[in-house]
Every structure is written in C-alpha cells, then in structure tokens.
XYZ file of C-alpha atoms in Angstrom:
683
model
C -11.893 13.182 8.469
C -13.761 14.531 5.820
C -16.026 13.395 2.984
C -14.404 15.826 0.953
C -25.508 35.383 -4.852
C -27.117 38.759 -5.535
C -30.340 40.058 -4.894
C -31.565 43.803 -3.786
C -28.807 45.435 -1.829
C -30.890 46.853 0.279
C -27.855 48.378 2.706
C -24.381 48.134 3.313
C -22.801 48.591 6.419
C -19.403 48.310 8.306
C -19.060 46.041 10.906
C -18.121 46.203 14.436
C -15.500 43.745 15.117
C -16.562 42.937 18.404
C -18.489 44.867 21.362
C -15.241 45.712 23.161
C -12.792 46.016 20.476
C -12.333 49.391 18.499
C -13.803 49.486 14.868
C -10.415 48.283 13.049
C -12.325 49.126 9.557
C -12.357 52.582 10.723
C -8.883 52.701 12.256
C -7.145 51.278 9.231
C -9.735 53.295 6.439
C -10.744 49.808 5.301
C -14.698 49.394 4.771
C -16.410 46.210 4.828
C -19.447 46.191 2.698
C -22.342 43.758 3.416
C -25.836 43.467 2.032
C -28.732 42.042 3.361
C -30.431 39.233 1.136
C -33.681 37.528 1.646
C -33.913 33.960 1.851
C -35.744 31.819 -0.169
C -35.928 30.073 -3.462
C -34.572 33.111 -5.576
C -31.450 33.740 -3.480
C -28.401 33.802 -5.863
C -26.098 31.511 -4.642
C -23.197 32.487 -7.318
C -20.641 35.209 -6.225
C -18.340 35.277 -9.366
C -15.872 32.721 -10.776
C -12.320 33.418 -12.021
C -9.413 30.664 -13.174
C -10.963 27.519 -12.069
C -12.843 28.517 -9.069
C -16.586 29.669 -8.506
C -17.089 31.597 -5.435
C -20.750 30.386 -3.870
C -22.816 31.975 -0.723
C -24.855 30.165 1.583
C -28.053 30.609 4.135
C -28.015 30.226 7.527
C -31.567 28.167 7.789
C -33.381 28.967 10.685
C -31.261 31.468 12.209
C -34.178 33.523 13.517
C -35.629 30.705 15.514
C -32.474 30.033 17.370
C -32.621 32.337 20.858
C -30.192 35.048 21.538
C -28.225 32.840 24.151
C -27.683 30.345 21.048
C -27.079 32.933 18.066
C -24.346 34.723 20.781
C -22.673 30.790 20.846
C -22.848 30.766 17.347
C -21.062 34.075 17.040
C -18.472 33.881 19.545
C -17.802 30.350 17.866
C -17.360 32.050 14.132
C -15.397 34.789 15.626
C -12.626 32.256 17.323
C -12.439 30.387 14.445
C -11.734 33.528 12.155
C -8.882 34.363 14.670
C -6.871 31.349 13.811
C -6.970 31.970 10.002
C -3.386 33.204 9.790
C -2.283 29.516 11.206
C -3.355 27.740 8.127
C -1.680 30.551 6.092
C 1.476 29.668 7.864
C 0.892 25.911 8.049
C 0.559 25.863 4.375
C 4.015 28.097 3.725
C 6.488 29.553 5.014
C 6.177 32.557 2.911
C 2.177 33.003 2.825
C 2.055 35.716 5.072
C 4.564 37.927 3.661
C 3.528 37.255 0.137
C -0.141 37.987 1.237
C 0.663 41.666 3.219
C 2.337 42.194 -0.199
C 0.133 41.537 -2.497
C -2.872 42.835 -0.640
C -1.293 46.373 -0.654
C -0.925 46.685 -4.267
C -3.997 45.402 -4.613
C -5.653 48.138 -2.460
C -3.325 51.174 -3.298
C -1.900 50.427 -7.186
C -3.169 53.424 -9.046
C -1.875 52.478 -12.135
C -3.704 50.809 -15.411
C -6.380 48.335 -14.379
C -7.289 47.504 -18.038
C -3.544 46.263 -18.569
C -3.428 42.131 -19.290
C -0.914 42.287 -16.328
C -3.000 44.012 -13.752
C -6.285 41.487 -14.626
C -3.807 38.623 -14.430
C -2.724 39.857 -10.948
C -6.509 40.139 -9.609
C -7.376 36.813 -10.720
C -3.634 35.352 -8.950
C -4.453 37.071 -6.215
C -8.074 36.020 -5.670
C -6.507 32.216 -6.084
C -3.705 32.487 -3.442
C -6.920 33.900 -1.157
C -8.710 30.920 -2.205
C -6.393 28.430 -1.722
C -5.224 30.300 1.851
C -1.378 30.707 0.036
C 0.185 30.222 -2.952
C -0.426 26.199 -3.987
C -3.696 25.031 -5.322
C -5.957 23.768 -2.452
C -6.211 21.238 -4.527
C -3.644 19.453 -6.181
C -1.389 21.171 -4.264
C 0.692 22.459 -7.281
C 2.115 26.101 -7.087
C -0.167 28.616 -8.828
C 1.632 30.359 -12.261
C 1.481 33.981 -12.162
C 0.482 35.246 -15.395
C 1.696 38.595 -14.813
C 5.539 39.384 -15.194
C 8.271 39.900 -12.606
C 8.697 43.699 -14.018
C 5.202 44.252 -13.576
C 5.224 43.214 -10.038
C 8.463 45.295 -9.103
C 7.015 48.111 -10.793
C 4.061 47.863 -8.873
C 5.367 47.137 -5.315
C 7.713 50.250 -6.227
C 4.626 52.410 -6.845
C 2.758 51.262 -3.479
C 5.675 51.525 -1.494
C 5.050 47.839 -0.679
C 8.199 45.642 0.349
C 8.311 42.079 -1.659
C 11.784 40.701 -1.625
C 14.213 38.091 -1.904
C 12.938 34.415 -1.318
C 9.383 35.440 -0.982
C 9.441 37.469 -4.160
C 11.248 34.808 -6.376
C 9.179 31.740 -5.185
C 6.282 33.349 -7.070
C 7.919 33.096 -10.672
C 10.764 30.306 -9.843
C 10.277 26.282 -9.692
C 11.072 26.388 -6.368
C 8.532 24.841 -3.865
C 6.537 23.504 -6.555
C 4.110 21.150 -4.473
C 2.865 21.899 -1.333
C 2.441 18.480 -0.493
C 4.382 15.627 -2.459
C 3.424 12.232 -1.659
C 4.618 10.221 -4.639
C 6.304 7.097 -4.253
C 10.029 6.227 -3.775
C 10.776 9.809 -2.963
C 11.252 11.587 0.324
C 8.143 13.202 0.856
C 9.032 15.583 3.625
C 12.010 17.412 1.797
C 9.820 17.810 -1.235
C 6.759 19.346 0.411
C 6.820 22.967 0.911
C 4.245 22.783 3.333
C 5.569 24.605 6.209
C 4.709 21.543 8.986
C 8.773 21.029 8.730
C 11.749 23.107 8.899
C 14.373 22.819 6.404
C 16.485 19.726 6.677
C 14.062 17.763 7.830
C 13.497 14.364 6.116
C 11.091 11.569 5.951
C 13.107 9.556 8.018
C 13.962 12.054 10.535
C 10.038 11.916 11.114
C 9.972 8.592 11.260
C 12.735 7.871 13.674
C 11.542 10.905 15.859
C 8.132 9.416 16.703
C 8.919 5.711 16.174
C 10.857 6.338 19.366
C 7.585 7.966 21.171
C 5.556 5.702 23.542
C 2.327 6.403 24.541
C 1.563 6.259 28.627
C -0.973 4.113 27.834
C -0.170 1.654 24.531
C -4.427 1.069 24.559
C -4.757 5.090 24.109
C -1.965 6.436 21.862
C -1.460 9.856 21.690
C -1.334 11.660 18.529
C 2.201 12.721 18.350
C 2.794 15.373 15.975
C -0.503 16.794 16.014
C 0.091 19.849 17.319
C 3.447 21.066 16.476
C 5.915 21.952 13.738
C 9.171 19.851 13.466
C 12.326 21.622 13.325
C 16.127 20.835 13.525
C 18.165 23.163 15.709
C 21.906 22.887 15.780
C 21.352 19.322 14.229
C 18.717 18.039 16.832
C 15.288 17.565 16.329
C 12.369 19.649 18.035
C 8.784 20.242 18.178
C 7.478 24.022 18.257
C 4.306 23.209 19.742
C 1.246 25.455 18.800
C -0.091 26.549 21.976
C -0.570 29.889 24.227
C 3.534 31.488 24.419
C 4.299 28.810 21.498
C 4.083 28.591 17.995
C 1.026 30.685 17.130
C 0.677 31.954 20.280
C -0.721 35.630 19.338
C -3.769 34.127 17.238
C -3.778 31.177 19.872
C -4.693 33.759 22.587
C -7.527 35.680 20.509
C -9.150 31.675 19.826
C -8.988 31.499 23.455
C -10.776 34.980 24.389
C -13.597 33.560 21.921
C -13.624 30.494 22.957
C -14.111 31.530 26.778
C -16.835 33.883 25.905
C -18.601 30.903 24.313
C -18.383 28.699 27.301
C -19.753 31.534 29.193
C -23.165 30.979 26.935
C -22.750 27.067 26.563
C -26.050 25.566 25.862
C -25.461 22.540 28.663
C -22.932 21.938 31.378
C -21.457 19.006 28.710
C -20.798 21.434 26.170
C -19.392 23.520 28.402
C -16.781 21.333 29.992
C -15.705 20.290 26.968
C -15.028 24.044 25.674
C -13.069 24.445 28.593
C -10.984 21.039 28.340
C -10.467 23.075 24.491
C -9.184 25.839 25.845
C -7.031 24.266 28.380
C -5.484 21.871 25.355
C -4.553 25.449 23.665
C -3.158 27.043 26.572
C -0.914 24.120 27.284
C -0.494 22.431 24.077
C -0.826 18.819 25.793
C -1.756 16.014 23.686
C -3.354 14.334 26.844
C -5.653 16.659 27.235
C -6.182 17.100 23.612
C -7.735 13.209 24.253
C -9.623 14.110 27.170
C -11.372 16.917 25.218
C -12.416 14.620 21.941
C -14.060 12.416 24.495
C -16.051 14.980 26.436
C -16.468 16.663 22.821
C -17.739 13.401 21.478
C -20.079 12.525 24.422
C -21.704 16.166 24.222
C -24.373 15.637 21.682
C -27.069 17.749 22.927
C -28.204 21.184 22.248
C -29.049 22.702 19.072
C -25.259 24.053 18.598
C -21.945 22.602 17.654
C -18.628 23.329 16.354
C -15.118 21.812 14.943
C -11.998 24.175 15.873
C -8.401 23.255 16.360
C -5.533 21.095 14.624
C -7.562 18.138 12.917
C -7.243 16.909 9.699
C -3.746 15.479 8.380
C -4.310 15.800 4.863
C -1.833 18.645 4.396
C 1.189 16.358 6.277
C 2.755 14.147 3.409
C 3.242 11.586 6.384
C -0.105 12.297 8.161
C 0.973 13.482 11.930
C 0.459 17.413 12.043
C -2.985 18.593 11.712
C -4.079 21.836 9.970
C -5.907 24.483 11.716
C -9.806 24.651 10.666
C -13.203 25.738 12.226
C -16.591 24.573 11.582
C -20.143 26.285 13.426
C -23.021 24.303 13.181
C -26.944 24.596 13.566
C -28.770 21.480 14.143
C -31.077 20.810 11.319
C -33.951 19.437 13.008
C -35.854 17.678 10.362
C -33.429 16.188 8.464
C -31.520 14.890 11.397
C -34.344 13.150 12.716
C -34.882 11.676 9.453
C -31.619 10.248 9.062
C -30.909 9.583 12.198
C -32.018 5.783 11.625
C -28.671 5.185 10.075
C -26.741 6.050 13.540
C -29.233 3.579 15.234
C -28.709 1.188 13.042
C -24.916 1.070 12.725
C -24.531 -2.200 14.713
C -26.589 -3.787 11.672
C -24.726 -2.321 9.054
C -20.983 -3.717 10.925
C -22.568 -7.022 11.597
C -23.652 -7.315 8.009
C -20.968 -5.860 6.218
C -18.464 -8.577 4.030
C -15.424 -7.415 6.617
C -13.628 -10.439 8.435
C -15.214 -11.462 11.326
C -12.035 -10.442 13.349
C -12.156 -6.970 12.116
C -15.406 -6.124 12.784
C -16.330 -4.114 15.847
C -18.688 -6.633 18.181
C -20.514 -3.085 19.955
C -20.349 0.025 17.899
C -20.492 2.614 20.504
C -21.791 6.315 20.337
C -22.357 7.000 16.642
C -24.552 10.156 16.064
C -25.708 11.947 13.168
C -26.654 14.979 12.762
C -27.413 17.092 9.429
C -26.396 20.501 10.482
C -26.174 24.240 8.847
C -22.919 26.045 8.821
C -22.888 29.004 10.508
C -19.260 29.968 9.642
C -15.938 28.375 8.487
C -12.580 29.219 8.331
C -8.876 27.505 8.189
C -8.434 24.851 6.117
C -12.538 24.687 5.875
C -12.808 27.437 4.212
C -13.618 28.988 1.117
C -13.077 25.459 0.273
C -15.128 23.155 2.342
C -15.879 19.318 3.145
C -19.530 18.602 2.847
C -19.600 15.672 5.539
C -17.115 15.369 8.641
C -16.449 12.508 11.171
C -14.794 12.909 13.974
C -12.398 12.462 16.240
C -10.190 10.591 14.116
C -8.291 8.717 17.245
C -9.215 5.032 16.632
C -9.111 4.355 20.326
C -11.389 6.979 21.068
C -13.988 5.852 17.875
C -13.953 2.133 19.204
C -14.297 3.092 23.354
C -16.734 6.417 23.100
C -17.792 7.099 19.538
C -18.016 9.559 17.299
C -20.012 12.522 15.641
C -20.961 12.792 11.820
C -22.311 15.485 10.229
C -23.730 16.454 6.727
C -23.156 20.097 5.940
C -26.725 20.778 4.587
C -26.923 23.920 3.584
C -23.626 23.806 1.842
C -24.901 20.808 -0.011
C -27.954 22.620 -0.590
C -26.193 25.707 -2.191
C -23.979 23.572 -4.334
C -26.674 21.700 -5.502
C -28.425 25.121 -6.658
C -25.442 27.336 -8.313
C -25.460 25.084 -11.789
C -23.556 22.463 -13.167
C -22.388 24.008 -16.335
C -24.331 20.593 -18.352
C -21.374 18.367 -17.955
C -23.627 15.598 -17.199
C -25.010 15.140 -20.163
C -21.278 15.008 -22.038
C -20.055 12.292 -19.760
C -23.364 10.037 -19.212
C -23.710 7.179 -21.648
C -27.156 7.134 -22.664
C -30.589 8.889 -21.817
C -31.771 5.965 -19.400
C -28.399 6.993 -17.041
C -29.058 10.848 -17.341
C -32.584 9.943 -16.083
C -31.807 8.405 -13.484
C -29.344 11.016 -12.262
C -31.141 13.883 -12.699
C -34.163 12.070 -10.554
C -32.098 10.260 -7.947
C -28.577 11.777 -8.221
C -28.757 14.280 -5.459
C -30.359 11.780 -2.716
C -27.780 9.285 -3.529
C -25.331 11.871 -3.246
C -26.341 12.435 0.270
C -26.917 8.935 1.162
C -23.407 8.479 -0.021
C -21.733 11.105 2.326
C -24.130 10.060 5.364
C -22.641 6.556 5.067
C -19.754 7.569 4.434
C -19.100 9.348 7.366
C -21.383 7.558 9.986
C -21.158 4.127 9.177
C -17.677 4.118 7.003
C -15.556 5.821 9.339
C -16.979 4.342 12.294
C -16.377 0.631 11.048
C -13.534 -1.821 11.484
C -11.300 -2.390 13.996
C -7.596 -2.846 14.443
C -6.158 -6.177 14.708
C -4.272 -6.294 18.526
C -0.826 -4.748 18.954
C -1.073 -3.112 14.868
C -0.554 0.600 15.564
C -1.781 4.147 14.000
C -2.318 4.086 10.390
C -0.044 6.819 10.121
C 2.499 4.901 11.098
C 1.594 1.449 9.514
C 0.264 3.043 6.043
C 2.414 6.194 6.269
C 1.487 8.429 3.160
C -1.231 6.108 1.819
C -3.326 6.433 5.543
C -5.468 9.195 4.213
C -6.530 7.889 1.087
C -6.914 4.412 1.973
C -9.244 5.517 4.888
C -11.272 7.479 2.620
C -11.571 4.638 0.111
C -12.513 2.337 2.570
C -15.202 4.828 3.941
C -16.369 5.657 0.456
C -16.823 1.377 -0.302
C -18.734 1.272 3.005
C -21.307 3.700 1.281
C -21.211 1.907 -2.063
C -22.169 -1.240 -0.485
C -24.740 -0.485 1.515
C -26.276 1.982 -1.166
C -27.272 -1.180 -3.321
C -29.204 -2.713 -0.430
C -32.966 -2.827 0.591
C -31.943 -1.971 3.662
C -32.223 2.087 2.753
C -35.876 1.368 1.703
C -36.632 -0.686 5.462
C -35.337 1.971 6.646
C -37.479 4.886 5.230
C -34.542 6.343 3.489
C -35.580 5.650 -0.087
C -38.360 4.776 -1.947
C -36.855 2.622 -4.774
C -33.219 1.306 -3.017
C -32.478 -0.057 -6.493
C -32.874 2.804 -8.499
C -31.060 5.077 -5.967
C -28.103 2.731 -5.717
C -27.843 2.328 -9.636
C -27.592 6.352 -9.948
C -24.984 6.348 -7.207
C -22.946 3.617 -9.221
C -23.393 5.275 -12.151
C -22.185 8.758 -11.085
C -19.145 7.385 -9.001
C -17.743 4.831 -11.945
C -18.358 8.081 -14.337
C -16.879 10.580 -11.684
C -13.604 8.367 -10.479
C -12.772 7.321 -14.107
C -13.465 10.596 -16.341
C -15.364 13.370 -15.077
C -12.538 14.171 -12.154
C -9.870 14.528 -14.339
C -10.974 17.834 -15.670
C -9.299 19.077 -12.543
C -5.734 18.431 -13.211
C -3.666 19.172 -15.887
C -2.425 17.056 -18.965
C 0.404 14.517 -17.698
C -0.263 15.066 -13.924
C -0.651 12.288 -11.508
C -3.524 12.122 -9.104
C -2.063 13.185 -5.588
C -5.049 14.324 -3.619
C -6.092 12.035 -0.901
C -10.094 11.748 -2.043
C -9.302 12.027 -5.806
C -6.600 9.158 -5.785
C -9.175 6.838 -3.624
C -11.913 7.295 -6.118
C -9.632 6.042 -9.040
C -8.394 3.343 -7.516
C -11.703 2.311 -5.817
C -13.187 2.514 -9.865
C -10.258 1.449 -11.898
C -9.840 -1.860 -9.684
C -13.410 -2.620 -9.700
C -13.063 -2.490 -13.731
C -10.304 -3.901 -13.783
C -11.641 -7.220 -12.028
C -14.901 -7.042 -13.653
C -13.407 -6.931 -17.095
C -13.900 -10.824 -17.274
C -17.745 -10.921 -16.836
C -17.959 -6.961 -18.726
C -19.121 -5.542 -15.262
C -18.289 -2.157 -16.273
C -18.043 -1.884 -20.194
C -15.926 0.998 -21.607
C -17.861 2.088 -24.612
C -16.384 4.062 -27.659
C -19.008 5.843 -29.617
C -18.694 8.861 -32.033
C -15.160 8.885 -30.874
C -16.132 9.814 -27.324
C -15.613 7.347 -24.306
C -18.123 6.136 -21.903
C -18.040 3.297 -19.219
C -21.543 1.520 -18.748
C -22.483 -0.760 -16.135
C -23.790 -3.875 -17.121
C -23.814 -5.806 -13.615
C -24.704 -3.721 -11.176
C -25.077 -6.910 -8.393
C -21.773 -7.772 -9.760
C -20.611 -4.556 -8.932
C -21.987 -4.603 -5.621
C -19.902 -7.882 -4.786
C -16.749 -6.251 -6.072
C -17.094 -3.303 -3.991
C -17.652 -5.539 -1.653
C -14.332 -7.572 -1.843
C -12.598 -4.374 -1.898
C -13.966 -2.945 1.046
C -12.982 -6.520 2.791
C -9.111 -6.033 1.518
C -8.747 -2.493 2.807
C -10.039 -3.507 5.808
C -7.592 -6.372 6.297
C -4.912 -3.437 5.233
C -6.011 -0.926 7.636
C -6.398 -3.793 10.094
C -3.125 -5.354 9.669
C -1.147 -2.443 8.739
C -0.207 -4.008 5.278
C 1.947 -1.418 3.971
C 3.177 -2.958 0.811
C -0.720 -3.702 0.204
C -1.528 -0.707 0.440
C 1.347 1.062 -1.844
C 0.746 -1.715 -4.693
C -3.288 -0.980 -4.451
C -2.889 2.962 -4.625
C -0.104 3.206 -6.710
C -1.293 0.053 -9.399
C -4.423 1.615 -9.717
C -4.991 5.098 -7.894
C -2.081 7.827 -9.396
C -1.300 7.168 -13.099
C -3.667 8.428 -15.335
C -5.004 6.718 -18.713
C -3.526 10.056 -21.127
C -5.254 9.201 -23.936
C -8.495 9.469 -22.233
C -7.775 12.332 -19.681
C -6.828 14.545 -23.178
C -10.336 13.599 -24.612
C -11.942 14.377 -21.185
C -9.745 18.178 -21.352
C -10.802 18.765 -24.838
C -14.825 17.635 -24.185
C -14.867 19.945 -21.023
C -13.783 23.046 -23.114
C -17.367 24.160 -24.101
C -18.269 24.537 -20.799
C -17.770 27.781 -18.797
C -18.833 26.475 -15.149
C -15.689 25.974 -13.042
C -14.421 22.662 -11.880
C -13.995 23.533 -8.020
C -16.287 25.466 -5.917
C -15.514 27.144 -2.463
C -17.693 29.861 -0.164
C -17.482 33.459 1.140
C -19.077 33.042 4.403
C -22.190 34.977 5.955
C -21.214 37.763 8.709
C -22.829 37.347 12.147
C -23.434 41.754 12.929
C -23.974 42.276 16.610
C -26.254 44.900 17.155
C -25.280 46.438 21.462
C -26.884 48.670 23.647
C -24.909 51.318 25.335
C -23.585 49.404 27.670
C -22.003 47.210 25.028
C -23.956 44.372 25.472
C -25.562 42.416 22.272
C -28.838 42.613 21.866
C -29.331 41.195 18.634
C -27.087 39.451 15.845
C -28.375 40.124 12.291
C -26.775 37.743 9.123
C -25.841 39.795 6.425
C -23.916 38.422 3.369
C -20.424 39.870 2.053
C -20.735 42.010 -1.252
C -17.905 40.419 -3.211
C -15.562 37.663 -2.693
C -12.651 40.017 -2.537
C -14.029 42.504 0.177
C -14.143 39.169 2.816
C -10.860 38.497 1.703
C -9.298 42.071 2.522
C -11.811 42.435 5.600
C -10.634 38.991 7.040
C -6.589 40.142 6.727
C -7.629 43.476 8.150
C -9.541 42.082 11.226
C -7.776 38.647 12.172
C -4.188 39.195 11.083
C -2.612 38.151 14.673
C 0.427 36.496 13.288
C 3.417 38.503 12.245
C 4.627 37.657 8.673
C 7.142 34.975 9.726
C 6.913 32.496 12.325
C-alpha cells in the first residue's frame, strides 16, 4: 500500500544493455544519451515541464559506499524491474502498446514542419502518454485529450510509413474508453473501466460471482485470488489468463526471471536469496500459494542493505480491487535516517494500545513491523515515472497479523520533491502569516512524519473481526480509499501527540502537529482541486480519502467552529481554531473507519465516501482554479531514473557500475521502448 536537472555535461555515452547481450542502441540505430552529474547542493533536480507535469531527477546517495557485489545486486534488480515495463502499459489499456509504438515511430522519423502547432501538440501528447504509461491520465484516469488533428496524425503516419488504424487510431480522438478506472456509484464499474484487467463483456457481477465461489484451502490464510490474472469470457465462460512464464505476459516475465536469477546469485544473505527464489518460482508458476510463501519470506528478510519491490502488487487500477498492477522499486538503506526513525516500529505496540480504536479492533500483539528510510536506485511499472513516497507491504491482512510488514519512506524521492520548488502556491492559500511561518519551518518534517506514521503504524494497525472477509470482498470499490484514509487518520491522530517528542523525533510536537493539520486541511479542502477540471468528481483513491477526512472533520466541527471557512478580499481560506478538538475529531473518525473495515460495513463506507469524498464544491473549485492561474509550476511531478552503466572486462565480467543521468525525458522513454519491448503489441 502506498502513501501515495542540468549541471555541466561531462560526456555522453551509449549504454551497454548487459554484459552478455548485443548493444540494442547500435543494432537499431538508437543512441541513449547520458550525462554525468556531480551530487551535492548544486544538483539540478528539474528536467522539464509540460502540460500539468513536471519531470524531475533524483540522486542515489551512498552508491559509492556499496561493495561491487551490492552494486551488482542493485543493477540486476533494476534490470528485472525494467524488463516488465510493457506489462503495465498493457494492463492499463488494451491498445496502449500499439499506440505507443506508432507514436514513437512518428516522433523518431517525422521530417515535416516541427514548428507547427500540430507537431508541438503531438510532442506534448506523446510525453503525457509516456508519463501515464498509456493514454489515460495517471491520476484522474481520464483519457488524455489530443490537441492535434486527425488529419495531422494521418499525414504523419503516412509520411513515416507507420501503421495505426481501426479502434487504436479512433480511440485517440473519440469518446470511447473515456475512463481507465471508473469507481462511480451505482454503475457497472468493470464494464465502464477501460483498464485491461478484464476482457470484453465481463461485468462487475461476473467478477463478484466468480471469486465469490472460490474458497481458500485455509480460511484463516485467504489467497489473493485474481491478483495475477486477467479475467475474460471465452464462449460465455469466465476464465483467468494467468500472468506467468508461458502464460499472459510470459515473454516479459521470462526476462524478469532472468535478471532475478542473477540477483539471487549475489544476494546479501540466505534469507534474501531464499525470498528471491520464491519470487522466481511464483513468476514461473503463477501459483498464489507460492505468492504468499514469498511474501512471508520477503517480510522476514530484514537484514542487508538492499531491498526491492517487484511483482503484481497494488490494486488501485482494478475498479473492484482484485488485480495487481506490475511495479518495481529497488531500494538502498539510508542508515542514518533509518536508525533515527526506527523508534516508530519499535513502539508500534504502544501506538496500537493507545489508539482510539474499539478494544476488539486492536491488535493484542503487533509483530514484525519494520521501518526503513531508503534511497531509490530504480523504479519501473506502476511506480514510474509517477512514484509513491512511501510503501507498506505485504497487503494481505493475515500476513500482517501473523508475520508483520515492511514500511519504507523513499528518502531521496522526498528530497528531490522538496528541492524542486513549489512555485509560490503556499502563500496564496494559507490563511495568515502565522500559518505560513509554521509551514515553512515545520511543514517538511510534518510531511515526513505523516508518511512514516501512515505506512508504519497506520497500515499495520487494527484487525478484522473473526469471519469477516477481505476488504476487497466486503468494501468492494471503496476498499482502497477507506484503507488509505484510515492510515492517514492514524498518522494525523499521532502527529499532534507529545509521544513524538518523547521519542526524540521532534523538538516541538505541538508546532509540528499544528503545521501538519493546517497543511492537511488546506490540501484536502482546497489545493488538491488544482488537479481536477472544473465539474469533475474526485475519483483517485488518495484524493478521495483526503477530501472525505477533511470534509467530515469540517462538518462535525461546525458547532464548535473547529475549522472556520473564512472569506477575505473575495478569497476563501480554511482556518483551524481548535487543534485539540480537531485531534479528537480525527480520533472519532479513525475509530469509525476501523469499525467499518473490521466489520466489513459496506453501507457505512459508501455513505462516508459518497457523502464527503467524491462531490466537489463547484464555487470553491472555480475559485481555486482561478487563483492558481498565476502559478507556472505543474501540479504533478514524476521522475526519470538514473541509469546504472556496467563496465566489463574482456571476459564480460562486471568490474564497476557507474551512475549516470538521462539527458532528457524523451530520450529515456525511447531508450526503454528500445531495450525493454518484450511484449507483442496486443495480448
């Protein structure tokens, strides 16, 4: 689960794909352009900006302190992750790979007028498609609008000898498949979602019936049915197409396995190597029991400097929450920050015992909770270019209860965000100078602690009532936003608590908590609306949860004027008058959200989310958009990845691995399509 640059160019280089493969750059006439950049305070984190997107880059602190064996492990794991890149494209939409190949061929070979409005619009469209791993926006799920004409694209296709026709061409311009994931109330969420996790003519009722009839061999350890497959209808009969070697996405999975086997050969310890072996077995067989065995082993493998996330994991892109999106994050431990933040996981039982949950919903024995601050070395799939800043896994409730979980904050990603500039929006939306001063002094620390509390304590807290099914079954399309909101509330409840100062995490718990509460309410009720078009509902799970948490607290505190809606000079602000009472309100809502999860109360979660989280105050939204017009900084950010370049001896053995940076966003995207295109256009 998620909490959801240019220095002097010293040289450029073509990258060797691997020590044992041909150089695909040379073979296909493509040159990957890389630059070497010095780390430090002068590092330029910004690559470029277009549409509503800003492209950043990140450093890998401490790379030079790793042994060559550790560097090899990181390199093999990043190559494994990138080898599955095409999977997320196909999962996101059935025509994505066909469209991408055609657009990239036009981009690389077009010799027409590149100063025309159509060409410039085409460039922006392709970059947006790259960023979203497909033709639907990575956050809103709406289909990205093409600002160039059909006639221009037809002409460009013809000029470059590129074929794109039929539905794959038409869908760029028409209204079909308008929403990647549709989680609206009282509609067939599966039928109205363009995501390619279900075949044509499969309905929400089909899915619920199909999996409702499946029973795990051990009811106390339910298998994650549907996680690694596409559900289709063949001759009227429902059938799973399993993601595995020899199955759906088999060609890419075989490449992933190849690199994972190399990684296993340089594992830091037996536990890590054994876990990698189980992941390889899972990819080869598609067996869900092996997936659980792997997660148990991976969760217990806590020693070492290197860790990773790889496979079909988060279910946000499935409107019913069954199927996992492919993703990969390779991590290097940040020793200093991990040591400082370890007190959170060490005190997990205290946080559980002192939470406002009903006693029946508290875990009596919180086990295996680990927390690390890590530096990302590479991301792929659903984690790139748009990345989380924190992750807590595994997702299976029974593994969390019996074995534990791993939580990480992506330290270098957060550092890059914090150093890329905000464009001045903060001053526009804060209520007064005091709020501004608190945010500038404590805001970043509050955000870091909220992420840590969300991932470490939040997702690990609470338990289901005996006999209650998994949340994807009981809470259905509201499961993801309920879980994210519940974890947010755990973080909010403890951010305003002297325990943080007692643990040495802050010097002034009240000031940090005050700044964090200001920021959360300001974002939940106002500033996140810059990401929506006027008239749109909120649908992305994290945005929905931030709104229902904030709007519920605002409404329930009206009688005591806990949060005041202020109008000044024609502008709206939300000012918190009573932080103690807001803290109590957050506790009440946390208690209720845990009850909903523990009891599987679908009616209650539907009323909560639909009543507070989906509909937008149109007057405030219009005002926010108008006030935001003067700011040029894009509302969304994502990243290019550093490139790990191996140096080899005459025997083909890796002798060193250098960290380079891509020269541009488009060059990295073309490089990835050139080197990691292991799937046919249609699966």
